[in-house]
Amino acid sequence: MSEILDLHLDNGLRTRLLHRPGAALAAVVVDIAAGSHDEPASFPGMAHFLEHLVFLGSRRFAPGDGLIPFVQRLGGRVNATTRARNTRYFCEVPAACLDEALDRLLDMLVAPLLEPQALVREREVLQAEYSARAGDPQTLCESALSSALAPGHPLGDFHAGNAASLALEHPDFLPALHAFHRTHYQPAAMTLTLAACRPLGELRELAIRRSSCLPPALHCPPVQVSPLLPLRAHHLRLSLPAGGGRRLLAFALEGELPELEAASGLFDDLLQDESPGGLLDRLGAEGLCDDLRVRLPYAASRQGLLLMEFDGAADLDGDRLCDRVLDWLDVLRDRFPWPDAWDDWIRARRWRLQRLAPLDAALDPGLPARTSLVGLLAQLRPERMIRLDTQANGGGTTVEAAGFPVCLDVLTAPRIRRRPGAPWQLPGANPYLDPAVQPTTPLVPLDCLPGAEGQGVLFLGWRTDPPGLPAGLEQSLQRALRPILRKAAAAGVDGQLRAGWDGLGLALEGPAPVLRPVARDLLEALRQPPARTLAEGPRLEREARCRLAGELPIRQLLQRLQLGPGPSIEAAPILDPQGLERFWAGVTWDGMGAGEVCLDQAPPGLCQSRAGPLPSTPGAWNHLEIPGEAALLAFHPLETPSARAEAAWRLLATWLEPAFHQRLRGELQLGYALACGFRQLDGHRGLFFAVQSPKATVAELDRHLRAFLTQQRAVLARVDDEALGRAQASLRRQLQDRTFVDRARQGWHDRLAGLPAFHADSVAEALSSPIIDELLDAFDTLANPASRLVLANAGDPAFA
């Protein structure tokens, strides 16, 4: 069982230690009790700027050996976020590397280099981030909401930072930056969280030893915050470049708000429950929204801003939607503590906390007390509510809100009219929390890999011939499965249904006793989804495309990247059960399990395993007319995925990733949205690159990428055998230390790629001997532009 220890070290550092038995990974989180609302008013964005700067080299670690490249070479996770009153740094690495990761993270926080040239370069990165966020729907919605708060609240000020606000040339800027760092990046303002399989005593010794580098603790002055209330407006209308499709209800929170993040997370679980007679079920039946979620973009100093975001609601009856939500909130307050539902939620969340990866466990706010949720519900009332409607470029007055230009109208506050409706029902018992005893003999055996005791992973794939899905079918089936998957998630089973170029794929993982009934119910829902969801498929697809059009160009390209030819015909939508039955009669399915998993019924379609390797993929340059910044994706497929060749390409990916970020983001300042790594796409695996830039054309991005690969080949040719051997040994450990779920996922990817079972073990073994020749051969393949697949928002520069 997991254990938690909270303590206060002698140097003033608050420390939280999480013992995660059996975890192959370990996590470090450092919270700084200062954020954008603590920065000097003369230099907006300084807190966010400093968050970027500390990664660019420190007293004992040069930029090439800092935290980001260190974690990237290990295949881990690393990031940071700046919020109003908090800045958070976190990473997850193999358990054996926890000490080194903590050493780098603390050193960069307390002793960053802050070199003048690095400041100039990083300011361009923030400018690129600001330019991208200026078209991001979520940023624009939150900025618009800030204009409705009480005058003088810092949420209405600009804090993102850009080239104009970060006046490096001003004589006061550097002294102010150093003063901000000295005041807040010190132990009295820090909380360190460590999550690992080590005993708590060892984690405590590690925290004491590594935190000895911290400067002496300073007194932190109390924070004075302007009030959120009274609101200046209760109803806003925002024009978005990519259209509407969403409506937000925001609630301004003030006063005693214990465990606000944990309480809002539980509130989100409650609202997403689709039991009959609940809020989401009623709103869907009345055509008022397709989905909803809760976010907490601001939580600090006895204040908060809670958002309820409704998809597919912008063009519908907003007054009736507000009435239904407020009526539902009244019912929740009146019927609290809802004993059965409350016990289910707490039990489910406690179960999920035990199963979280170390980093996710370290970031989780934990379980709230009942009184915390009572306090939250007490504040969700009409007088604290802001309604934000969205529309497609419908005009409005252009104003500045939180430093971003928005097209915004202030409307008359809606009149609250409680229209009578059917009685509300609170969620019933979750059937997956106490699954019934299953029969011992499965009806449909699966090829299974070995796994952890009591755990299971299931993969199913359906192929269509010719490739392509009827319009809206993916969205219809996802909607039909959603209620089951959400209850399953509460019981520890995670799953998703996704479409590829040649069909559909379903993935499930979790406790085997729960996974089995979940799989049974999902397969039944795939065969016989509610008629309403089939009929709504085309509309759901249109709205999904509308939402995608509001994303960054690079994200839109990622959603549409495929190696296959795509639909060969314009398939008509399936609008009734008979059409769905005909569809399933024409598809084939394949499946694989890992651990203790089996099926009690056959999936729809004809069983037929994918056999043999995939056909080769000729290179091509494709482009989509997507407005905005230049964006380019390049995929270099590995045509002959032998174990040695794949080992070389995987090693090359770990070698290139930190260098790719350093060159294109740090030195050339092309932009902040970029990626590099080894990926599998439609059964093919290879090297993947992505970059978006506000100041370069697609042709220039392509030239920079090819020049980078040429440069890195020359660098690799000069690397000594010892350094290359260390890199190989590190990657081999990563492949051998994969979690049960990661091993199962890799086994399924191998199957989809037509590779033999246990191919991954052969790849790891290939790293035990020198593969420099294969590495150089890989560079030769990368140098051939005809062998790659490119997707960009501009045509091939060679033919422009």
CSV table of N, CA and C in Angstrom, one decimal, residues 179-296:
chain,number,residue,atom,x,y,z
A,179,ALA,N,15.7,40.1,-8.0
A,179,ALA,CA,15.0,40.3,-6.8
A,179,ALA,C,13.8,39.4,-6.6
A,180,PHE,N,13.1,39.2,-7.8
A,180,PHE,CA,11.9,38.3,-7.8
A,180,PHE,C,12.4,36.9,-7.5
A,181,HIS,N,13.5,36.5,-8.1
A,181,HIS,CA,14.0,35.2,-7.9
A,181,HIS,C,14.5,35.0,-6.5
A,182,ARG,N,15.2,35.9,-6.0
A,182,ARG,CA,15.8,35.8,-4.6
A,182,ARG,C,14.7,35.7,-3.6
A,183,THR,N,13.6,36.5,-3.8
A,183,THR,CA,12.5,36.6,-2.8
A,183,THR,C,11.7,35.3,-2.8
A,184,HIS,N,11.5,34.7,-3.9
A,184,HIS,CA,10.5,33.6,-4.0
A,184,HIS,C,11.1,32.2,-4.2
A,185,TYR,N,12.3,32.1,-4.8
A,185,TYR,CA,12.9,30.8,-5.1
A,185,TYR,C,13.8,30.5,-3.9
A,186,GLN,N,13.2,30.3,-2.7
A,186,GLN,CA,13.9,30.0,-1.5
A,186,GLN,C,13.1,29.1,-0.7
A,187,PRO,N,13.6,28.4,0.3
A,187,PRO,CA,13.0,27.2,0.9
A,187,PRO,C,11.7,27.6,1.6
A,188,ALA,N,11.6,28.8,2.2
A,188,ALA,CA,10.3,29.1,2.9
A,188,ALA,C,9.1,29.2,2.0
A,189,ALA,N,9.4,29.4,0.7
A,189,ALA,CA,8.3,29.5,-0.3
A,189,ALA,C,8.2,28.2,-1.2
A,190,MET,N,8.9,27.2,-0.8
A,190,MET,CA,8.9,26.0,-1.6
A,190,MET,C,8.2,24.8,-0.9
A,191,THR,N,7.7,23.9,-1.7
A,191,THR,CA,7.2,22.6,-1.3
A,191,THR,C,7.7,21.5,-2.2
A,192,LEU,N,8.5,20.6,-1.7
A,192,LEU,CA,9.1,19.5,-2.5
A,192,LEU,C,8.3,18.2,-2.3
A,193,THR,N,7.9,17.6,-3.4
A,193,THR,CA,7.2,16.3,-3.3
A,193,THR,C,8.0,15.3,-4.1
A,194,LEU,N,8.3,14.1,-3.4
A,194,LEU,CA,9.0,13.0,-4.0
A,194,LEU,C,8.0,11.8,-4.0
A,195,ALA,N,7.9,11.1,-5.1
A,195,ALA,CA,7.1,9.9,-5.2
A,195,ALA,C,8.0,8.8,-5.8
A,196,ALA,N,8.2,7.7,-5.1
A,196,ALA,CA,9.0,6.6,-5.6
A,196,ALA,C,8.8,5.4,-4.8
A,197,CYS,N,9.4,4.3,-5.3
A,197,CYS,CA,9.2,3.0,-4.6
A,197,CYS,C,10.1,2.9,-3.4
A,198,ARG,N,11.0,3.8,-3.1
A,198,ARG,CA,11.9,3.8,-2.0
A,198,ARG,C,11.1,3.9,-0.7
A,199,PRO,N,11.6,3.4,0.4
A,199,PRO,CA,11.0,3.6,1.7
A,199,PRO,C,11.0,5.1,2.1
A,200,LEU,N,10.0,5.5,2.9
A,200,LEU,CA,9.9,6.9,3.3
A,200,LEU,C,11.2,7.4,4.0
A,201,GLY,N,11.9,6.5,4.8
A,201,GLY,CA,13.1,7.0,5.4
A,201,GLY,C,14.2,7.4,4.4
A,202,GLU,N,14.3,6.6,3.3
A,202,GLU,CA,15.3,6.9,2.3
A,202,GLU,C,14.9,8.2,1.5
A,203,LEU,N,13.6,8.3,1.3
A,203,LEU,CA,13.2,9.6,0.6
A,203,LEU,C,13.5,10.8,1.5
A,204,ARG,N,13.3,10.6,2.8
A,204,ARG,CA,13.5,11.8,3.7
A,204,ARG,C,15.0,12.1,3.7
A,205,GLU,N,15.9,11.1,3.7
A,205,GLU,CA,17.3,11.4,3.7
A,205,GLU,C,17.7,12.0,2.4
A,206,LEU,N,17.1,11.6,1.3
A,206,LEU,CA,17.4,12.2,0.0
A,206,LEU,C,17.0,13.7,-0.1
A,207,ALA,N,15.8,14.0,0.4
A,207,ALA,CA,15.3,15.3,0.4
A,207,ALA,C,16.2,16.2,1.3
A,208,ILE,N,16.7,15.7,2.5
A,208,ILE,CA,17.5,16.5,3.3
A,208,ILE,C,18.9,16.8,2.6
A,209,ARG,N,19.5,15.7,2.1
A,209,ARG,CA,20.8,15.9,1.4
A,209,ARG,C,20.8,16.8,0.2
A,210,ARG,N,19.8,16.6,-0.6
A,210,ARG,CA,19.8,17.5,-1.9
A,210,ARG,C,19.3,18.9,-1.6
A,211,SER,N,18.5,19.1,-0.6
A,211,SER,CA,18.0,20.5,-0.3
A,211,SER,C,19.0,21.3,0.4
A,212,SER,N,20.2,20.7,0.8
A,212,SER,CA,21.2,21.5,1.5
A,212,SER,C,21.8,22.6,0.6
A,213,CYS,N,21.5,22.5,-0.8
A,213,CYS,CA,22.0,23.5,-1.7
A,213,CYS,C,21.1,24.8,-1.6
A,214,LEU,N,20.0,24.7,-1.0
A,214,LEU,CA,19.1,25.9,-1.0
A,214,LEU,C,19.6,27.0,-0.1
A,215,PRO,N,19.3,28.2,-0.5
A,215,PRO,CA,19.8,29.4,0.3
A,215,PRO,C,19.1,29.5,1.6
A,216,PRO,N,19.5,30.3,2.5
A,216,PRO,CA,18.8,30.5,3.8
A,216,PRO,C,17.4,31.0,3.5
A,217,ALA,N,16.5,30.5,4.4
A,217,ALA,CA,15.1,30.9,4.2
A,217,ALA,C,14.8,32.3,4.5
A,218,LEU,N,14.0,33.0,3.8
A,218,LEU,CA,13.6,34.4,4.0
A,218,LEU,C,12.1,34.4,4.4
A,219,HIS,N,11.8,35.5,5.0
A,219,HIS,CA,10.4,35.8,5.4
A,219,HIS,C,9.6,36.1,4.2
A,220,CYS,N,8.4,35.4,4.1
A,220,CYS,CA,7.5,35.7,2.9
A,220,CYS,C,6.4,36.6,3.4
A,221,PRO,N,6.3,37.8,2.9
A,221,PRO,CA,5.2,38.7,3.3
A,221,PRO,C,3.9,38.2,3.0
A,222,PRO,N,2.9,38.5,3.8
A,222,PRO,CA,1.5,38.0,3.4
A,222,PRO,C,1.0,38.6,2.1
A,223,VAL,N,0.1,37.9,1.5
A,223,VAL,CA,-0.4,38.3,0.2
A,223,VAL,C,-1.7,39.1,0.3
A,224,GLN,N,-1.7,40.3,-0.3
A,224,GLN,CA,-2.9,41.1,-0.3
A,224,GLN,C,-3.6,40.9,-1.7
A,225,VAL,N,-4.8,40.5,-1.7
A,225,VAL,CA,-5.5,40.3,-3.0
A,225,VAL,C,-6.8,41.1,-3.1
A,226,SER,N,-7.0,41.7,-4.3
A,226,SER,CA,-8.2,42.5,-4.5
A,226,SER,C,-9.4,41.5,-4.6
A,227,PRO,N,-10.6,42.0,-4.3
A,227,PRO,CA,-11.8,41.1,-4.3
A,227,PRO,C,-12.2,40.8,-5.7
A,228,LEU,N,-12.8,39.6,-5.9
A,228,LEU,CA,-13.4,39.2,-7.2
A,228,LEU,C,-14.7,39.8,-7.4
A,229,LEU,N,-15.4,40.0,-6.3
A,229,LEU,CA,-16.8,40.5,-6.3
A,229,LEU,C,-16.9,42.0,-5.8
A,230,PRO,N,-17.9,42.7,-6.2
A,230,PRO,CA,-19.1,42.3,-7.1
A,230,PRO,C,-18.7,42.3,-8.6
A,231,LEU,N,-19.4,41.4,-9.3
A,231,LEU,CA,-19.1,41.3,-10.7
A,231,LEU,C,-19.5,42.5,-11.5
A,232,ARG,N,-18.8,42.8,-12.5
A,232,ARG,CA,-19.1,43.9,-13.4
A,232,ARG,C,-20.1,43.5,-14.5
A,233,ALA,N,-20.2,42.2,-14.8
A,233,ALA,CA,-21.1,41.7,-15.8
A,233,ALA,C,-21.5,40.3,-15.5
A,234,HIS,N,-22.7,39.9,-15.9
A,234,HIS,CA,-23.1,38.5,-15.7
A,234,HIS,C,-23.3,37.8,-17.0
A,235,HIS,N,-23.3,38.5,-18.2
A,235,HIS,CA,-23.5,37.8,-19.4
A,235,HIS,C,-22.6,38.4,-20.5
A,236,LEU,N,-21.8,37.6,-21.2
A,236,LEU,CA,-20.9,38.1,-22.2
A,236,LEU,C,-21.1,37.2,-23.4
A,237,ARG,N,-20.8,37.8,-24.6
A,237,ARG,CA,-20.8,37.1,-25.9
A,237,ARG,C,-19.4,37.3,-26.6
A,238,LEU,N,-18.8,36.2,-26.9
A,238,LEU,CA,-17.4,36.3,-27.4
A,238,LEU,C,-17.4,35.7,-28.8
A,239,SER,N,-16.8,36.4,-29.8
A,239,SER,CA,-16.6,35.9,-31.1
A,239,SER,C,-15.2,35.2,-31.2
A,240,LEU,N,-15.3,34.0,-31.7
A,240,LEU,CA,-14.0,33.2,-31.9
A,240,LEU,C,-13.7,33.0,-33.3
A,241,PRO,N,-12.4,33.0,-33.7
A,241,PRO,CA,-12.1,32.9,-35.1
A,241,PRO,C,-12.6,31.6,-35.7
A,242,ALA,N,-12.6,30.5,-35.0
A,242,ALA,CA,-13.0,29.2,-35.5
A,242,ALA,C,-14.5,28.9,-35.2
A,243,GLY,N,-15.3,29.8,-34.7
A,243,GLY,CA,-16.7,29.6,-34.5
A,243,GLY,C,-17.0,29.3,-33.0
A,244,GLY,N,-18.3,29.0,-32.8
A,244,GLY,CA,-18.7,28.8,-31.4
A,244,GLY,C,-18.6,27.3,-31.0
A,245,GLY,N,-19.7,26.7,-30.7
A,245,GLY,CA,-19.6,25.3,-30.2
A,245,GLY,C,-19.5,25.1,-28.8
A,246,ARG,N,-19.4,26.2,-28.0
A,246,ARG,CA,-19.2,26.1,-26.6
A,246,ARG,C,-19.9,27.2,-25.8
A,247,ARG,N,-20.2,26.9,-24.6
A,247,ARG,CA,-20.8,27.9,-23.7
A,247,ARG,C,-20.2,27.6,-22.3
A,248,LEU,N,-19.8,28.7,-21.6
A,248,LEU,CA,-19.2,28.6,-20.3
A,248,LEU,C,-20.1,29.3,-19.2
A,249,LEU,N,-20.2,28.6,-18.1
A,249,LEU,CA,-20.7,29.2,-16.9
A,249,LEU,C,-19.6,29.3,-15.9
A,250,ALA,N,-19.2,30.5,-15.4
A,250,ALA,CA,-18.2,30.7,-14.5
A,250,ALA,C,-18.7,31.2,-13.2
A,251,PHE,N,-18.1,30.7,-12.1
A,251,PHE,CA,-18.5,31.1,-10.7
A,251,PHE,C,-17.4,31.7,-10.0
A,252,ALA,N,-17.5,32.9,-9.5
A,252,ALA,CA,-16.5,33.6,-8.7
A,252,ALA,C,-16.6,33.1,-7.3
A,253,LEU,N,-15.5,32.6,-6.7
A,253,LEU,CA,-15.5,32.0,-5.4
A,253,LEU,C,-14.7,32.9,-4.4
A,254,GLU,N,-15.2,33.2,-3.3
A,254,GLU,CA,-14.4,33.9,-2.3
A,254,GLU,C,-14.8,33.4,-0.9
A,255,GLY,N,-13.8,33.5,0.0
A,255,GLY,CA,-14.0,33.1,1.4
A,255,GLY,C,-13.3,31.9,1.8
A,256,GLU,N,-13.8,31.1,2.8
A,256,GLU,CA,-13.1,29.9,3.2
A,256,GLU,C,-13.3,28.8,2.1
A,257,LEU,N,-12.2,28.4,1.5
A,257,LEU,CA,-12.3,27.4,0.4
A,257,LEU,C,-11.3,26.3,0.6
A,258,PRO,N,-11.5,25.5,1.7
A,258,PRO,CA,-10.5,24.4,1.9
A,258,PRO,C,-10.6,23.4,0.9
A,259,GLU,N,-9.4,22.9,0.5
A,259,GLU,CA,-9.2,21.8,-0.5
A,259,GLU,C,-10.0,22.0,-1.8
A,260,LEU,N,-9.9,23.3,-2.3
A,260,LEU,CA,-10.7,23.7,-3.4
A,260,LEU,C,-10.4,22.8,-4.6
A,261,GLU,N,-9.1,22.6,-4.9
A,261,GLU,CA,-8.8,21.8,-6.1
A,261,GLU,C,-9.4,20.3,-6.0
A,262,ALA,N,-9.3,19.7,-4.8
A,262,ALA,CA,-9.8,18.4,-4.7
A,262,ALA,C,-11.3,18.4,-4.8
A,263,ALA,N,-11.9,19.4,-4.2
A,263,ALA,CA,-13.4,19.5,-4.2
A,263,ALA,C,-13.9,19.7,-5.6
A,264,SER,N,-13.2,20.5,-6.4
A,264,SER,CA,-13.6,20.8,-7.8
A,264,SER,C,-13.4,19.5,-8.6
A,265,GLY,N,-12.4,18.7,-8.3
A,265,GLY,CA,-12.2,17.5,-9.1
A,265,GLY,C,-13.3,16.5,-8.8
A,266,LEU,N,-13.8,16.4,-7.6
A,266,LEU,CA,-14.9,15.5,-7.3
A,266,LEU,C,-16.2,16.1,-7.9
A,267,PHE,N,-16.4,17.4,-7.9
A,267,PHE,CA,-17.5,18.0,-8.5
A,267,PHE,C,-17.6,17.7,-10.0
A,268,ASP,N,-16.4,17.7,-10.7
A,268,ASP,CA,-16.3,17.3,-12.1
A,268,ASP,C,-16.7,15.9,-12.3
A,269,ASP,N,-16.3,15.0,-11.4
A,269,ASP,CA,-16.7,13.6,-11.5
A,269,ASP,C,-18.2,13.5,-11.4
A,270,LEU,N,-18.8,14.2,-10.5
A,270,LEU,CA,-20.3,14.2,-10.3
A,270,LEU,C,-21.0,14.6,-11.6
A,271,LEU,N,-20.6,15.8,-12.2
A,271,LEU,CA,-21.3,16.3,-13.3
A,271,LEU,C,-21.1,15.5,-14.5
A,272,GLN,N,-20.0,14.7,-14.7
A,272,GLN,CA,-19.8,13.9,-15.9
A,272,GLN,C,-20.5,12.6,-15.8
A,273,ASP,N,-21.1,12.3,-14.6
A,273,ASP,CA,-21.9,11.0,-14.5
A,273,ASP,C,-23.1,11.1,-15.4
A,274,GLU,N,-23.4,10.1,-16.2
A,274,GLU,CA,-24.5,10.1,-17.2
A,274,GLU,C,-25.6,9.2,-16.8
A,275,SER,N,-25.8,8.9,-15.5
A,275,SER,CA,-26.9,8.1,-15.0
A,275,SER,C,-28.2,8.8,-15.4
A,276,PRO,N,-29.2,8.0,-15.6
A,276,PRO,CA,-30.6,8.5,-16.0
A,276,PRO,C,-31.0,9.5,-14.9
A,277,GLY,N,-31.6,10.6,-15.4
A,277,GLY,CA,-32.1,11.6,-14.5
A,277,GLY,C,-31.1,12.6,-13.9
A,278,GLY,N,-29.8,12.4,-14.3
A,278,GLY,CA,-28.8,13.3,-13.8
A,278,GLY,C,-28.7,14.5,-14.8
A,279,LEU,N,-27.7,15.4,-14.5
A,279,LEU,CA,-27.6,16.7,-15.2
A,279,LEU,C,-27.2,16.4,-16.7
A,280,LEU,N,-26.2,15.7,-16.9
A,280,LEU,CA,-25.7,15.5,-18.3
A,280,LEU,C,-26.7,14.7,-19.1
A,281,ASP,N,-27.4,13.7,-18.5
A,281,ASP,CA,-28.4,12.9,-19.2
A,281,ASP,C,-29.6,13.8,-19.6
A,282,ARG,N,-30.0,14.7,-18.7
A,282,ARG,CA,-31.1,15.6,-19.0
A,282,ARG,C,-30.7,16.6,-20.1
A,283,LEU,N,-29.6,17.2,-19.9
A,283,LEU,CA,-29.2,18.2,-20.9
A,283,LEU,C,-29.0,17.6,-22.3
A,284,GLY,N,-28.5,16.3,-22.4
A,284,GLY,CA,-28.4,15.7,-23.7
A,284,GLY,C,-29.8,15.3,-24.3
A,285,ALA,N,-30.7,14.8,-23.4
A,285,ALA,CA,-32.0,14.5,-23.9
A,285,ALA,C,-32.8,15.7,-24.4
A,286,GLU,N,-32.5,16.9,-23.9
A,286,GLU,CA,-33.2,18.1,-24.3
A,286,GLU,C,-32.4,18.8,-25.4
A,287,GLY,N,-31.3,18.2,-25.8
A,287,GLY,CA,-30.5,18.9,-26.9
A,287,GLY,C,-29.8,20.1,-26.5
A,288,LEU,N,-29.5,20.3,-25.2
A,288,LEU,CA,-28.9,21.5,-24.7
A,288,LEU,C,-27.3,21.4,-24.7
A,289,CYS,N,-26.7,20.2,-24.6
A,289,CYS,CA,-25.3,20.1,-24.7
A,289,CYS,C,-24.9,18.7,-25.0
A,290,ASP,N,-23.7,18.5,-25.5
A,290,ASP,CA,-23.2,17.2,-25.8
A,290,ASP,C,-22.3,16.6,-24.7
A,291,ASP,N,-21.6,17.5,-24.0
A,291,ASP,CA,-20.7,17.1,-22.9
A,291,ASP,C,-20.4,18.3,-22.1
A,292,LEU,N,-19.9,18.1,-20.9
A,292,LEU,CA,-19.5,19.2,-20.0
A,292,LEU,C,-18.3,18.8,-19.2
A,293,ARG,N,-17.5,19.8,-18.8
A,293,ARG,CA,-16.4,19.5,-17.9
A,293,ARG,C,-16.2,20.7,-17.0
A,294,VAL,N,-15.5,20.5,-15.9
A,294,VAL,CA,-15.2,21.5,-14.9
A,294,VAL,C,-13.7,21.8,-14.9
A,295,ARG,N,-13.4,23.1,-14.9
A,295,ARG,CA,-12.0,23.5,-14.8
A,295,ARG,C,-11.9,24.5,-13.7
A,296,LEU,N,-10.7,24.6,-13.1
A,296,LEU,CA,-10.4,25.6,-12.1
A,296,LEU,C,-9.1,26.4,-12.5
